[in-house]
Short mmCIF file of C-alpha atoms in Angstrom, two decimals:
data_model
loop_
_atom_site.label_atom_id
_atom_site.label_comp_id
_atom_site.label_asym_id
_atom_site.label_seq_id
_atom_site.Cartn_x
_atom_site.Cartn_y
_atom_site.Cartn_z
CA MET Q 9 0.20 -0.38 0.06
CA SER Q 10 1.33 3.32 -0.62
CA PHE Q 11 0.83 6.55 1.65
CA ASP Q 12 0.99 10.36 1.24
CA VAL Q 13 3.08 10.36 4.25
CA ILE Q 14 5.37 8.19 6.09
CA VAL Q 15 7.11 9.32 9.40
CA VAL Q 16 9.95 8.25 10.30
CA GLY Q 17 10.36 8.23 13.89
CA GLY Q 18 7.51 8.07 16.48
CA SER Q 19 8.15 9.84 19.38
CA PHE Q 20 7.13 13.33 19.96
CA ALA Q 21 7.42 15.37 17.44
CA GLY Q 22 6.93 12.06 14.63
CA GLN Q 23 3.15 11.60 16.56
CA ALA Q 24 2.66 15.50 16.27
CA ALA Q 25 3.03 15.16 12.75
CA ALA Q 26 1.21 12.14 12.36
CA ILE Q 27 -1.95 13.17 13.93
CA GLN Q 28 -2.06 16.23 11.49
CA LEU Q 29 -2.03 14.16 8.79
CA ALA Q 30 -4.50 11.60 9.91
CA ARG Q 31 -7.00 14.48 11.05
CA ALA Q 32 -6.48 15.68 7.75
CA ARG Q 33 -7.81 11.95 6.39
CA ARG Q 34 -4.78 11.31 4.95
CA ARG Q 35 -2.85 8.00 4.59
CA VAL Q 36 -0.19 8.34 6.87
CA LEU Q 37 2.24 5.58 8.20
CA VAL Q 38 4.35 5.99 11.16
CA ILE Q 39 7.55 3.81 11.47
CA ASP Q 40 9.64 3.78 14.85
CA ALA Q 41 12.31 1.64 15.78
CA ALA Q 42 11.46 2.08 19.39
CA ALA Q 43 14.57 4.12 20.35
CA PRO Q 44 13.76 7.53 21.52
CA ARG Q 45 16.88 9.90 23.49
CA ASN Q 46 14.45 10.27 26.13
CA ARG Q 47 14.40 6.41 26.79
CA TYR Q 48 16.58 7.31 30.28
CA ALA Q 49 14.46 9.60 31.35
CA LYS Q 50 11.57 8.43 33.98
CA GLY Q 51 10.13 11.43 33.47
CA ALA Q 52 9.12 14.25 30.84
CA HIS Q 53 8.46 17.83 32.00
CA GLY Q 54 7.18 20.93 30.90
CA ILE Q 55 4.51 19.62 28.54
CA VAL Q 56 1.16 21.17 29.23
CA GLY Q 57 -0.97 18.27 30.45
CA HIS Q 58 1.66 16.23 30.81
CA ASP Q 59 4.33 16.92 33.60
CA GLY Q 60 6.13 14.61 34.91
CA LYS Q 61 4.72 11.73 33.29
CA PRO Q 62 7.16 8.90 31.88
CA PRO Q 63 7.80 9.24 27.98
CA ARG Q 64 7.15 6.18 27.08
CA ALA Q 65 3.51 6.30 28.27
CA ILE Q 66 3.10 9.71 26.87
CA VAL Q 67 4.28 8.17 23.42
CA GLN Q 68 2.45 4.92 23.47
CA GLU Q 69 -1.25 7.05 24.59
CA ALA Q 70 -0.23 9.12 21.64
CA THR Q 71 -0.38 5.88 19.34
CA ARG Q 72 -3.53 4.77 20.43
CA GLN Q 73 -5.20 8.01 19.66
CA LEU Q 74 -3.15 7.80 16.57
CA LEU Q 75 -4.59 4.56 15.16
CA SER Q 76 -8.29 5.68 16.23
CA TYR Q 77 -8.36 7.66 12.75
CA PRO Q 78 -9.02 4.93 10.08
CA THR Q 79 -5.88 6.56 8.06
CA ALA Q 80 -3.74 5.91 9.82
CA GLY Q 81 -0.84 3.09 11.23
CA PHE Q 82 2.07 2.44 12.93
CA MET Q 83 4.69 0.19 11.93
CA ASP Q 84 7.52 -1.16 15.06
CA ALA Q 85 10.42 -1.03 12.94
CA GLU Q 86 13.90 0.62 11.83
CA ALA Q 87 14.09 2.38 8.39
CA VAL Q 88 17.34 1.56 6.82
CA LYS Q 89 17.21 3.45 3.78
CA ALA Q 90 15.09 6.09 1.81
CA GLU Q 91 14.90 6.93 -1.70
CA ARG Q 92 13.13 9.36 -4.50
CA VAL Q 93 10.90 7.23 -6.36
CA ASP Q 94 9.09 7.95 -9.75
CA ASP Q 95 5.38 8.89 -7.73
CA GLY Q 96 7.14 10.12 -4.50
CA PHE Q 97 9.74 8.21 -1.85
CA GLN Q 98 10.43 4.44 -1.41
CA VAL Q 99 11.76 3.76 2.86
CA THR Q 100 13.65 0.64 2.76
CA LEU Q 101 13.02 -1.85 6.62
CA ALA Q 102 15.19 -3.20 8.56
CA ASP Q 103 14.26 -6.60 7.45
CA GLY Q 104 14.06 -5.81 3.51
CA SER Q 105 10.86 -5.13 3.13
CA ARG Q 106 9.76 -1.36 1.50
CA GLU Q 107 6.79 1.33 1.59
CA THR Q 108 6.44 4.03 0.12
CA ALA Q 109 4.83 7.80 0.30
CA LYS Q 110 4.05 11.29 -1.67
CA ARG Q 111 5.97 12.76 1.23
CA LEU Q 112 8.33 12.13 3.78
CA VAL Q 113 8.51 13.39 7.47
CA LEU Q 114 11.76 12.38 8.95
CA ALA Q 115 11.54 12.75 13.06
CA THR Q 116 14.08 10.49 13.70
CA GLY Q 117 15.68 12.63 16.85
CA VAL Q 118 19.60 12.84 17.63
CA LYS Q 119 22.04 10.04 19.23
CA ASP Q 120 23.66 11.63 22.42
CA HIS Q 121 27.59 11.54 22.80
CA LEU Q 122 28.63 11.87 26.44
CA PRO Q 123 32.24 13.06 27.96
CA GLU Q 124 34.54 9.86 28.21
CA ILE Q 125 34.44 9.75 32.20
CA ASP Q 126 33.54 6.43 33.83
CA GLY Q 127 30.24 6.30 35.46
CA LEU Q 128 28.31 8.99 33.30
CA TRP Q 129 26.21 6.43 31.10
CA GLU Q 130 25.30 4.70 34.78
CA ARG Q 131 23.66 7.70 35.30
CA TRP Q 132 22.14 9.53 32.14
CA GLY Q 133 18.98 10.68 32.79
CA THR Q 134 19.11 10.35 36.30
CA SER Q 135 21.74 12.13 38.43
CA VAL Q 136 23.78 12.75 35.36
CA ILE Q 137 21.44 14.87 33.13
CA HIS Q 138 21.30 17.57 30.21
CA CYS Q 139 18.40 20.29 30.50
CA PRO Q 140 17.84 22.58 33.40
CA TYR Q 141 14.10 23.34 31.79
CA CYS Q 142 13.65 19.81 31.48
CA HIS Q 143 15.45 18.09 34.81
CA GLY Q 144 15.87 20.93 37.22
CA TYR Q 145 12.95 21.43 39.42
CA GLU Q 146 13.43 17.38 40.15
CA VAL Q 147 17.20 18.29 41.45
CA ARG Q 148 16.35 21.61 43.24
CA ASP Q 149 18.49 22.57 45.97
CA ARG Q 150 20.95 19.98 45.85
CA GLN Q 151 25.20 20.88 45.34
CA LEU Q 152 24.71 20.86 41.16
CA GLY Q 153 27.27 20.99 38.84
CA SER Q 154 27.68 21.85 35.69
CA LEU Q 155 30.30 19.98 33.42
CA ALA Q 156 31.90 21.67 30.25
CA SER Q 157 31.61 19.85 27.08
CA SER Q 158 31.78 22.60 24.23
CA PRO Q 159 33.07 26.38 24.53
CA HIS Q 160 29.15 27.04 24.85
CA SER Q 161 29.10 25.04 28.47
CA TRP Q 162 29.44 28.25 30.30
CA HIS Q 163 25.43 29.18 29.26
CA GLN Q 164 24.79 26.37 30.97
CA ALA Q 165 26.12 26.94 33.90
CA LYS Q 166 25.02 30.45 34.12
CA MET Q 167 21.63 29.43 34.14
CA LEU Q 168 21.49 26.75 37.23
CA PRO Q 169 22.31 28.80 40.09
CA ASP Q 170 17.97 29.44 40.21
CA TRP Q 171 17.98 25.78 40.73
CA GLY Q 172 20.68 24.98 42.94
CA PRO Q 173 24.49 26.59 44.23
CA THR Q 174 26.19 25.92 41.25
CA THR Q 175 30.09 24.47 39.84
CA PHE Q 176 31.37 24.91 36.98
CA PHE Q 177 33.63 21.90 35.71
CA THR Q 178 36.17 23.61 32.51
CA GLN Q 179 37.76 20.35 32.59
CA GLY Q 180 40.88 22.45 31.89
CA GLU Q 181 39.65 23.16 28.60
CA TYR Q 182 36.65 25.47 27.99
CA GLU Q 183 38.05 28.76 29.65
CA PRO Q 184 34.93 31.49 29.71
CA ASP Q 185 36.34 34.29 28.76
CA PRO Q 186 36.85 37.41 31.44
CA GLU Q 187 33.07 38.68 30.53
CA GLN Q 188 31.81 35.72 31.09
CA ILE Q 189 33.37 34.70 34.16
CA GLU Q 190 32.42 38.01 35.72
CA LEU Q 191 29.00 37.07 34.71
CA LEU Q 192 29.32 33.54 36.00
CA GLU Q 193 31.02 35.12 39.55
CA ARG Q 194 28.13 37.33 39.29
CA ARG Q 195 25.64 34.68 39.38
CA GLY Q 196 27.53 32.85 42.37
CA VAL Q 197 28.71 29.81 40.36
CA THR Q 198 32.49 28.43 41.23
CA ILE Q 199 34.40 27.56 38.81
CA GLU Q 200 36.79 24.91 39.20
CA ARG Q 201 39.18 24.03 36.39
CA THR Q 202 40.87 21.17 37.79
CA PRO Q 203 39.14 18.47 35.58
CA VAL Q 204 36.63 15.58 36.67
CA VAL Q 205 37.77 12.04 36.23
CA GLY Q 206 35.23 10.48 37.73
CA LEU Q 207 31.55 10.12 39.73
CA HIS Q 208 30.81 8.78 43.29
CA GLY Q 209 28.16 7.17 44.74
CA ASP Q 210 25.62 4.35 44.12
CA ALA Q 211 24.46 4.50 40.89
CA PRO Q 212 22.33 6.03 39.44
CA GLY Q 213 22.70 8.09 42.71
CA LEU Q 214 25.42 10.35 42.72
CA THR Q 215 27.30 12.22 45.77
CA ALA Q 216 30.51 13.49 44.39
CA VAL Q 217 32.47 14.42 41.64
CA VAL Q 218 36.48 12.80 42.21
CA LEU Q 219 38.73 15.15 40.25
CA ALA Q 220 42.10 14.92 38.42
CA ASP Q 221 43.90 16.03 41.51
CA GLY Q 222 42.49 13.26 43.84
CA ARG Q 223 39.97 15.42 45.61
CA LYS Q 224 35.90 15.07 45.99
CA LEU Q 225 33.61 17.51 45.79
CA GLU Q 226 30.04 16.98 46.70
CA ILE Q 227 27.83 17.52 43.82
CA GLY Q 228 24.04 15.54 43.78
CA ALA Q 229 23.42 15.99 39.96
CA LEU Q 230 25.52 17.30 37.16
CA PHE Q 231 24.85 18.75 34.37
CA VAL Q 232 26.26 18.19 31.23
CA ALA Q 233 25.36 19.41 27.62
CA PRO Q 234 26.60 16.08 25.34
CA ARG Q 235 28.01 16.65 21.79
CA THR Q 236 24.87 14.90 19.34
CA SER Q 237 24.65 13.61 15.79
CA ILE Q 238 21.41 13.05 13.57
CA ALA Q 239 20.79 9.11 14.89
CA SER Q 240 19.53 7.88 11.23
CA PRO Q 241 21.24 8.50 7.69
CA LEU Q 242 17.85 8.73 5.91
CA ALA Q 243 18.31 12.49 5.39
CA GLU Q 244 22.10 12.51 4.05
CA GLN Q 245 20.83 9.32 2.06
CA LEU Q 246 18.44 11.96 0.61
CA GLY Q 247 20.55 14.58 0.09
CA CYS Q 248 19.41 17.09 2.92
CA ALA Q 249 21.18 20.32 3.58
CA VAL Q 250 22.79 19.70 7.13
CA THR Q 251 23.91 22.84 9.42
CA GLU Q 252 26.33 22.63 12.04
CA GLY Q 253 25.10 23.75 15.54
CA PRO Q 254 26.41 24.52 18.76
CA MET Q 255 26.16 20.58 19.95
CA GLY Q 256 26.29 18.92 16.74
CA PRO Q 257 24.48 18.65 13.09
CA TYR Q 258 20.79 19.00 12.40
CA VAL Q 259 18.79 19.11 8.98
CA GLU Q 260 17.88 22.44 7.50
CA VAL Q 261 14.31 23.56 7.67
CA ASP Q 262 12.34 25.98 6.63
CA ASP Q 263 9.42 27.55 8.99
CA TRP Q 264 7.45 25.02 7.47
CA LYS Q 265 9.96 22.31 8.31
CA ALA Q 266 10.49 21.35 4.48
CA THR Q 267 13.81 20.23 4.09
CA SER Q 268 16.02 21.26 0.82
CA VAL Q 269 14.73 18.17 -0.60
CA PRO Q 270 11.48 18.90 -2.22
CA GLY Q 271 8.71 16.43 -0.26
CA VAL Q 272 11.03 15.87 2.43
CA TYR Q 273 10.19 17.73 5.97
CA ALA Q 274 12.17 17.31 9.32
CA ALA Q 275 11.20 17.52 12.79
CA GLY Q 276 12.38 17.38 16.63
CA ASP Q 277 15.44 17.33 17.52
CA ALA Q 278 17.53 16.43 14.54
CA ALA Q 279 15.89 19.34 12.87
CA GLN Q 280 16.63 22.26 15.53
CA ALA Q 281 19.66 23.54 17.63
CA MET Q 282 17.26 23.96 20.80
CA GLN Q 283 16.15 20.30 21.15
CA ASN Q 284 12.94 20.28 24.33
CA ALA Q 285 10.23 17.96 23.83
CA SER Q 286 7.48 20.79 24.06
CA ILE Q 287 9.67 22.42 20.98
CA ALA Q 288 10.00 19.03 19.48
CA ILE Q 289 6.18 18.99 19.75
CA ALA Q 290 5.26 22.21 18.04
CA SER Q 291 7.98 21.53 15.40
CA GLY Q 292 6.04 17.91 14.57
CA THR Q 293 2.85 19.77 14.22
CA MET Q 294 4.40 22.46 11.41
CA ALA Q 295 5.98 19.48 9.92
CA GLY Q 296 2.52 17.51 9.70
CA VAL Q 297 1.02 20.92 8.37
CA GLY Q 298 3.22 21.55 5.83
CA ALA Q 299 3.68 18.24 4.35
CA HIS Q 300 -0.42 18.25 4.56
CA GLN Q 301 -0.22 21.88 2.76
CA SER Q 302 2.03 20.25 0.24
CA LEU Q 303 -0.33 17.55 -0.89
CA MET Q 304 -2.64 20.03 -2.32
CA VAL Q 305 -2.14 20.15 -5.86
#
């Protein structure tokens, strides 16, 4: 069966795109590999009406609602290849089967690449976290750390005192400039230049960080903005233009989430520099509407 639109990725952005198309009575298929970036988090926060719910529970309910529309379908599968064919696009799945559609929405997300420090992954999503707006309230009033992973990391450290006393770990590599240091100090941030080399406490909990000189500093939650990469090769295969963002590449899109390739739309973390669940939902909505509008020919 050929679809009007295939949405690759069934998390927040993909579901938001798909339901717009289903409500427009278009044949839409969501293909989802069930490996969302947020699978490490116990709760999703800041989403109106869903604050604190497990991300998987939100997605499962979204899928149930999507499939109440007769023109919508959902497939648990990994899309490994996408290419243009005469009347649209063909998507090849890991098992070799193929699906075709007139339009594509890529909501494939990104992969996180954490600094190489033992213990980070074991705590990722619980006491090692990346987004103050997503998780800051849950770790409020603890001793907080911000682990530098890029020249932009000082900005995260600047934010954190609104949730708790903060230490900025430059790792001896990402030194703020004098103006940034002045702002951090004005915000009450302690700057520590000796690198963090380990974490202390029963994972996924955290009680302290271990520094290269042997010191232990009390830290109850450690924020780090990891480098990211686009999780799927489909955008590259299709020739979509990509921009290098502050933390990694993302697919270029216009206001309607159209990529540089006609008929291909992109939404969510893979298509924006600022990454947040609510923003992903909004971008997915725009991609779904944009794809629908393009079918009116």
